[in-house]
Short mmCIF file of C-alpha atoms and ligand atoms in Angstrom, two decimals:
data_model
loop_
_atom_site.label_atom_id
_atom_site.label_comp_id
_atom_site.label_asym_id
_atom_site.label_seq_id
_atom_site.Cartn_x
_atom_site.Cartn_y
_atom_site.Cartn_z
CA MET A 6 167.22 72.96 132.08
CA LYS A 7 170.74 73.39 133.98
CA LYS A 8 172.56 73.27 130.52
CA THR A 9 170.19 76.04 129.39
CA PHE A 10 170.54 78.26 132.49
CA SER A 11 174.35 78.10 132.48
CA ALA A 12 174.58 78.96 128.50
CA LEU A 13 172.11 81.86 129.35
CA ALA A 14 174.47 82.90 132.06
CA LEU A 15 177.44 82.67 130.06
CA ALA A 16 175.62 84.62 127.14
CA LEU A 17 174.70 87.40 129.25
CA THR A 18 178.62 87.52 130.90
CA VAL A 19 179.91 87.85 127.44
CA CYS A 20 177.47 90.15 125.78
CA LEU A 21 176.77 92.63 128.82
CA PRO A 22 178.08 96.14 128.00
CA SER A 23 180.94 97.13 130.39
CA THR A 24 178.79 100.05 131.83
CA LEU A 25 176.64 97.29 133.50
CA TYR A 26 179.63 95.66 135.25
CA ALA A 27 179.71 97.04 139.07
CA LYS A 28 182.01 100.06 138.23
CA ASN A 29 184.60 101.32 141.13
CA ASN A 30 183.79 104.33 143.02
CA VAL A 31 186.29 107.12 142.67
CA VAL A 32 186.26 110.36 144.66
CA VAL A 33 188.27 113.37 143.03
CA VAL A 34 189.26 115.79 145.78
CA ALA A 35 190.24 119.06 144.00
CA THR A 36 192.79 121.34 145.68
CA GLY A 37 193.47 124.04 142.87
CA GLY A 38 196.33 124.61 140.57
CA THR A 39 196.46 124.95 136.88
CA ILE A 40 194.23 122.08 136.26
CA ALA A 41 191.65 124.17 137.64
CA GLY A 42 193.16 127.34 135.92
CA ALA A 43 191.67 129.85 133.50
CA GLY A 44 193.27 132.12 130.99
CA ALA A 45 192.20 135.05 129.06
CA SER A 46 192.45 133.41 125.78
CA ALA A 47 192.75 130.01 124.11
CA THR A 48 196.52 130.86 123.10
CA ASN A 49 197.41 131.78 126.76
CA SER A 50 198.96 128.14 127.35
CA ALA A 51 201.18 129.66 129.93
CA THR A 52 199.47 133.02 131.35
CA TYR A 53 196.36 132.40 133.47
CA THR A 54 194.97 132.32 136.96
CA ALA A 55 195.37 128.92 138.71
CA ALA A 56 192.76 127.57 141.26
CA LYS A 57 189.73 128.92 139.64
CA VAL A 58 187.38 126.20 138.47
CA PRO A 59 185.57 124.34 141.04
CA VAL A 60 185.59 120.55 141.16
CA ASP A 61 182.08 119.91 139.56
CA ALA A 62 183.19 122.07 136.44
CA LEU A 63 186.38 119.90 136.20
CA LEU A 64 184.27 116.82 136.16
CA ASN A 65 181.61 117.93 133.79
CA ALA A 66 184.11 119.13 131.37
CA VAL A 67 185.26 115.11 131.22
CA PRO A 68 181.82 113.31 130.89
CA GLN A 69 183.81 110.23 129.60
CA ILE A 70 185.11 109.64 133.22
CA GLN A 71 181.73 108.35 134.27
CA GLU A 72 182.15 105.50 132.09
CA LEU A 73 185.39 104.39 133.81
CA ALA A 74 184.03 104.72 137.49
CA ASN A 75 181.41 106.09 139.68
CA VAL A 76 183.06 109.40 140.00
CA SER A 77 182.10 112.15 142.48
CA GLY A 78 184.04 115.37 143.72
CA VAL A 79 185.25 117.04 146.85
CA GLN A 80 186.50 120.47 146.92
CA ALA A 81 189.46 120.12 149.59
CA LEU A 82 191.10 123.36 148.86
CA GLN A 83 191.35 126.02 145.95
CA ILE A 84 194.83 127.14 145.89
CA ALA A 85 198.01 127.28 143.83
CA SER A 86 200.18 124.66 145.13
CA GLU A 87 203.20 126.81 145.56
CA SER A 88 201.00 128.45 148.65
CA ILE A 89 200.44 125.02 150.10
CA THR A 90 202.04 124.85 153.81
CA ASP A 91 202.24 122.01 156.06
CA LYS A 92 199.10 123.24 157.42
CA GLU A 93 197.21 122.64 154.10
CA LEU A 94 199.29 119.32 153.58
CA ILE A 95 198.13 118.01 156.90
CA GLN A 96 194.70 118.94 156.39
CA LEU A 97 194.44 117.47 153.05
CA ALA A 98 196.02 114.39 154.38
CA ARG A 99 193.28 114.06 157.20
CA LYS A 100 190.56 114.40 154.48
CA VAL A 101 192.37 111.59 152.17
CA ASN A 102 192.59 109.42 155.41
CA GLU A 103 188.74 109.84 156.01
CA LEU A 104 187.97 109.00 152.53
CA VAL A 105 190.27 106.01 152.06
CA LYS A 106 188.62 104.58 155.38
CA ASP A 107 185.13 104.51 153.90
CA PRO A 108 184.40 101.20 152.54
CA LYS A 109 182.25 102.71 149.55
CA VAL A 110 185.24 104.71 148.32
CA ASN A 111 187.83 102.24 145.86
CA GLY A 112 190.28 105.00 144.81
CA LEU A 113 190.83 108.67 145.04
CA VAL A 114 192.04 111.28 142.23
CA ILE A 115 193.62 114.64 143.73
CA THR A 116 193.35 117.40 141.26
CA HIS A 117 196.62 119.64 142.29
CA GLY A 118 199.00 122.23 141.23
CA THR A 119 202.10 120.94 139.39
CA ASP A 120 204.83 123.02 141.33
CA THR A 121 204.45 121.08 144.69
CA MET A 122 202.68 117.93 143.48
CA GLU A 123 205.91 116.08 144.47
CA GLU A 124 205.72 117.01 147.96
CA THR A 125 202.13 116.08 148.53
CA ALA A 126 202.40 113.08 146.86
CA PHE A 127 205.26 112.07 148.84
CA PHE A 128 203.75 113.26 152.02
CA LEU A 129 200.65 110.84 151.25
CA ASN A 130 202.95 108.22 150.22
CA LEU A 131 204.39 108.31 153.86
CA VAL A 132 201.58 109.01 156.09
CA ILE A 133 198.33 107.51 154.52
CA HIS A 134 197.78 103.69 155.37
CA THR A 135 195.57 102.00 152.59
CA ASP A 136 196.37 100.14 149.40
CA LYS A 137 193.57 101.99 147.66
CA PRO A 138 195.03 103.93 144.64
CA ILE A 139 195.62 107.42 145.48
CA VAL A 140 196.55 109.41 142.28
CA LEU A 141 197.61 112.96 141.94
CA VAL A 142 197.20 114.95 138.75
CA GLY A 143 197.59 118.25 137.39
CA SER A 144 198.11 120.01 134.25
CA MET A 145 200.77 122.55 132.71
CA ARG A 146 198.12 124.22 130.69
CA PRO A 147 194.59 125.54 131.94
CA GLY A 148 191.46 124.19 130.47
CA THR A 149 191.07 127.41 128.74
CA ALA A 150 193.94 126.79 126.29
CA LEU A 151 194.33 125.11 122.93
CA SER A 152 195.56 121.56 123.37
CA ALA A 153 194.99 121.75 127.25
CA ASP A 154 196.46 118.69 128.93
CA GLY A 155 194.10 118.58 131.80
CA PRO A 156 190.92 116.86 130.36
CA LEU A 157 193.22 113.78 129.39
CA ASN A 158 195.18 113.74 132.29
CA LEU A 159 192.09 113.78 134.45
CA TYR A 160 190.48 110.78 132.41
CA ASN A 161 193.99 108.68 132.51
CA ALA A 162 194.01 109.49 136.54
CA VAL A 163 190.33 108.15 136.99
CA ALA A 164 191.17 105.12 134.79
CA LEU A 165 194.29 104.54 137.11
CA ALA A 166 192.45 105.29 140.41
CA SER A 167 189.72 102.88 139.49
CA SER A 168 191.98 100.24 138.18
CA ASP A 169 192.34 97.25 140.98
CA SER A 170 195.80 97.04 139.31
CA ALA A 171 196.83 100.11 141.24
CA LYS A 172 196.38 98.80 144.58
CA GLY A 173 199.40 98.58 146.84
CA LYS A 174 201.48 100.65 144.09
CA GLY A 175 202.04 103.36 146.55
CA THR A 176 201.01 107.04 145.97
CA LEU A 177 200.94 107.73 142.30
CA VAL A 178 201.25 110.84 140.07
CA MET A 179 199.52 110.45 136.67
CA MET A 180 200.83 113.22 134.12
CA ASN A 181 201.41 113.44 130.29
CA ASP A 182 200.36 109.56 129.88
CA ASN A 183 202.83 108.05 132.31
CA VAL A 184 202.34 106.78 136.03
CA TYR A 185 205.13 107.65 138.48
CA ALA A 186 205.84 106.81 141.86
CA ALA A 187 205.17 109.62 144.30
CA ARG A 188 208.70 109.18 145.98
CA ASP A 189 210.92 109.73 142.83
CA VAL A 190 208.85 111.65 140.77
CA ALA A 191 209.75 115.53 140.14
CA LYS A 192 208.80 118.47 137.96
CA THR A 193 212.01 119.09 135.93
CA ILE A 194 210.42 121.12 133.32
CA ASN A 195 208.30 124.31 134.18
CA ILE A 196 206.77 125.27 131.19
CA HIS A 197 206.22 122.15 128.98
CA THR A 198 203.44 119.12 129.18
CA ASN A 199 206.13 116.63 129.61
CA ALA A 200 207.15 118.44 132.77
CA PHE A 201 207.31 115.43 135.32
CA ASN A 202 209.95 112.73 135.10
CA SER A 203 211.89 110.20 137.41
CA GLN A 204 215.43 109.32 136.97
CA TRP A 205 214.36 105.71 137.85
CA GLY A 206 211.43 105.84 135.18
CA ALA A 207 207.90 105.67 135.04
CA LEU A 208 206.12 102.91 136.74
CA GLY A 209 203.82 102.36 133.88
CA THR A 210 201.60 104.41 131.35
CA VAL A 211 197.87 104.67 130.81
CA VAL A 212 196.43 104.72 127.02
CA GLU A 213 192.80 104.76 126.13
CA GLY A 214 191.82 104.09 129.55
CA LYS A 215 194.05 101.07 130.24
CA THR A 216 196.98 100.83 132.49
CA TYR A 217 200.16 99.10 131.59
CA TRP A 218 202.57 98.32 134.38
CA PHE A 219 206.37 97.93 133.91
CA ARG A 220 207.94 98.15 137.35
CA THR A 221 206.92 98.49 141.03
CA SER A 222 208.74 100.79 143.79
CA THR A 223 211.19 99.23 146.16
CA LYS A 224 210.59 101.53 148.95
CA LEU A 225 208.62 101.62 151.88
CA HIS A 226 205.02 103.31 151.34
CA ASN A 227 201.53 103.66 152.76
CA ASP A 228 200.80 100.44 154.62
CA SER A 229 204.24 99.50 155.11
CA SER A 230 205.35 103.10 156.53
CA ALA A 231 205.93 103.82 160.11
CA PHE A 232 204.68 107.35 159.61
CA ASN A 233 200.77 107.84 160.22
CA ILE A 234 198.68 111.04 159.67
CA GLU A 235 196.71 109.70 162.67
CA ASP A 236 199.97 110.43 164.96
CA ILE A 237 200.20 113.94 163.69
CA LYS A 238 198.49 116.14 166.27
CA GLY A 239 197.77 119.95 165.60
CA ASP A 240 198.60 121.56 162.15
CA ALA A 241 202.36 121.95 162.03
CA LEU A 242 205.39 119.60 161.55
CA PRO A 243 208.80 119.92 163.07
CA LEU A 244 210.41 122.95 161.37
CA VAL A 245 212.82 121.98 158.43
CA GLN A 246 214.33 124.57 155.88
CA ILE A 247 216.33 124.25 152.81
CA VAL A 248 219.24 126.15 151.88
CA TYR A 249 220.34 126.26 148.18
CA GLY A 250 224.03 125.97 147.42
CA SER A 251 225.96 128.23 145.26
CA ASP A 252 229.46 129.99 145.00
CA ASN A 253 229.80 132.74 147.36
CA MET A 254 227.37 131.58 150.29
CA LEU A 255 226.95 133.19 153.63
CA PRO A 256 227.00 131.36 157.10
CA GLU A 257 224.28 133.62 158.11
CA SER A 258 221.89 132.10 155.91
CA TYR A 259 222.08 129.17 158.21
CA LEU A 260 222.40 130.91 161.27
CA ALA A 261 219.29 132.94 160.66
CA LEU A 262 217.34 129.52 160.22
CA GLN A 263 218.59 128.53 163.53
CA LYS A 264 217.14 131.80 165.00
CA ALA A 265 213.88 131.01 163.13
CA GLY A 266 213.79 127.43 165.29
CA VAL A 267 214.59 124.74 162.67
CA GLN A 268 215.07 121.31 164.12
CA ALA A 269 216.97 120.41 160.97
CA ILE A 270 218.65 122.30 157.74
CA VAL A 271 218.44 120.41 154.33
CA ASN A 272 221.55 121.64 152.43
CA ALA A 273 220.81 121.57 148.42
CA GLY A 274 224.60 121.55 147.88
CA THR A 275 226.54 121.41 144.53
CA GLY A 276 227.23 118.47 142.95
CA ASN A 277 227.27 115.60 145.04
CA GLY A 278 225.97 117.38 147.97
CA SER A 279 229.22 119.60 148.46
CA VAL A 280 229.34 121.98 151.15
CA PRO A 281 232.04 125.11 150.80
CA ASN A 282 235.06 124.76 153.21
CA TYR A 283 233.92 128.20 154.66
CA ILE A 284 230.39 126.81 155.63
CA VAL A 285 231.43 123.52 157.10
CA PRO A 286 232.28 124.74 160.47
CA THR A 287 229.23 126.81 160.63
CA LEU A 288 227.23 123.15 159.74
CA VAL A 289 229.44 121.50 162.14
CA LYS A 290 228.49 123.85 165.23
CA LEU A 291 224.77 123.75 164.38
CA GLN A 292 224.69 119.98 164.55
CA GLN A 293 226.47 119.79 167.70
CA GLU A 294 223.74 122.65 169.13
CA GLY A 295 221.21 119.78 168.14
CA ILE A 296 220.00 120.84 164.39
CA GLN A 297 220.04 118.10 162.05
CA ILE A 298 222.23 118.55 158.91
CA VAL A 299 221.06 116.69 155.80
CA ARG A 300 223.04 116.95 152.57
CA SER A 301 221.00 116.93 149.51
CA SER A 302 221.93 118.29 145.94
CA ARG A 303 221.00 120.88 143.73
CA VAL A 304 221.72 118.48 141.15
CA ALA A 305 218.29 116.74 139.79
CA ASN A 306 219.58 113.30 139.16
CA GLY A 307 222.02 110.87 140.90
CA PHE A 308 222.06 110.21 144.57
CA VAL A 309 224.18 111.56 147.47
CA LEU A 310 226.92 109.23 148.48
CA ARG A 311 227.53 109.16 152.31
CA ASN A 312 231.14 109.88 153.31
CA ALA A 313 232.07 111.01 149.94
CA GLU A 314 232.10 114.83 149.68
CA GLN A 315 232.23 115.33 153.40
CA PRO A 316 232.99 112.93 156.32
CA ASP A 317 229.42 112.39 157.56
CA ASP A 318 230.23 110.06 160.13
CA LYS A 319 232.71 112.41 161.69
CA TYR A 320 230.16 115.21 161.58
CA GLY A 321 226.96 113.51 162.48
CA TRP A 322 225.44 114.52 159.16
CA VAL A 323 222.71 112.68 157.26
CA VAL A 324 222.60 112.28 153.29
CA ALA A 325 219.37 112.28 151.55
CA HIS A 326 220.31 109.50 149.07
CA ASP A 327 218.58 110.14 145.94
CA LEU A 328 215.70 112.51 147.29
CA ASN A 329 215.46 115.91 146.14
CA PRO A 330 215.48 118.82 148.81
CA GLN A 331 211.92 119.31 148.83
CA LYS A 332 211.25 115.80 149.50
CA ALA A 333 214.21 115.37 152.06
CA ARG A 334 212.62 118.22 153.66
CA LEU A 335 209.23 116.28 154.44
CA LEU A 336 210.71 112.86 155.37
CA THR A 337 213.15 114.82 157.68
CA ALA A 338 210.16 116.66 159.29
CA LEU A 339 208.23 113.46 159.76
CA ALA A 340 211.11 111.58 161.05
CA LEU A 341 211.91 114.10 163.77
CA THR A 342 208.20 113.37 164.94
CA LYS A 343 209.80 109.82 165.95
CA THR A 344 213.91 110.46 166.32
CA LYS A 345 216.41 112.79 167.01
CA ASP A 346 219.21 110.26 166.30
CA ALA A 347 221.14 110.86 162.84
CA LYS A 348 221.75 107.20 162.49
CA THR A 349 217.94 106.66 162.79
CA LEU A 350 217.44 109.33 160.21
CA GLN A 351 219.85 108.08 158.07
CA GLU A 352 218.15 104.58 157.87
CA MET A 353 214.88 106.31 157.05
CA PHE A 354 216.60 107.94 153.85
CA TYR A 355 217.63 104.57 152.70
CA ASN A 356 214.14 102.71 153.34
CA TYR A 357 211.51 105.33 152.24
N1 DGL B 1297 200.87 127.80 140.62
C1 DGL B 1297 201.16 126.61 139.98
C2 DGL B 1297 200.45 125.60 140.86
O1 DGL B 1297 199.38 125.67 141.45
C3 DGL B 1297 200.68 126.42 138.53
C4 DGL B 1297 201.55 125.18 137.96
C5 DGL B 1297 200.30 124.12 137.59
O2 DGL B 1297 199.55 123.85 138.37
O3 DGL B 1297 200.77 123.45 136.81
O4 DGL B 1297 201.01 124.57 140.93
#
């Protein structure tokens, strides 16, 4: 009798269609962007209106996602991502935090505009304490366009977010078949589907609904982060702004930010974070007056080396290491909720 039962159990296990296995529960949190965009014709791949299509229509357009997981949708925002401010970022993070705390939720997909997807992904990487997959996804073409990239990006994102192998890997960005770490991915091309890249490479890839991993991030994130959205009160972060480096700059660009009340300035300098000799005195004075100065670079790849182009130890300045200016702004703003010490801030740039 016992032998018969175990043979039957084995037979059932082997032949049960995968759709009968317990599928993970994935919530798609929609915020807008091109993936929710619509153009006038199928040939409008770059001319369209972002943030038009509601989350249910996004999910219904890719019914195959229901084979991967039990998928439901939430409309958190409906906005083109260039218009997301710290207020919306904090609001979204609180919604994400609420969802990951729900034991019935196994993973999240966040559909988002590509313009500032890297910022939102990095912020969630820093402030959401969970090992559940949080996957940001967007598209470079609206769903109305020929060869729209959104549907397959969404399918891949649900596959990733429903995969137990994605747990604990940090907040992820799923674009153009590649899985990127939130902390080092950036939008490096502003009009093609292979828009997202990382100088340190993708973490993995998704092909036909299966995730293949090739590396993991070495930086603090999510459960290992000292930051937590639950510690942020109100709907604003300490004010930090970016100045873009070029030739023929004006000290007034920085003094105007001081007047606006910034607590730190990220300088997107030329080369390895260089500062013109006629701007240095202004930044030295601002630091002495309590404004943190963070040297980042307008150059996409590499990292800013401390005490190389500028004597950072002497001036009490911070280097952004390999973080681009827009991510340096967010880490500096979060850091300022905990410290005003430049040395402590510098360590955070090496650890996150
Ligand atoms: N308005 C841009 C945004 O929402 C469109 C870019 C996109 O989503 O691909 O980020």
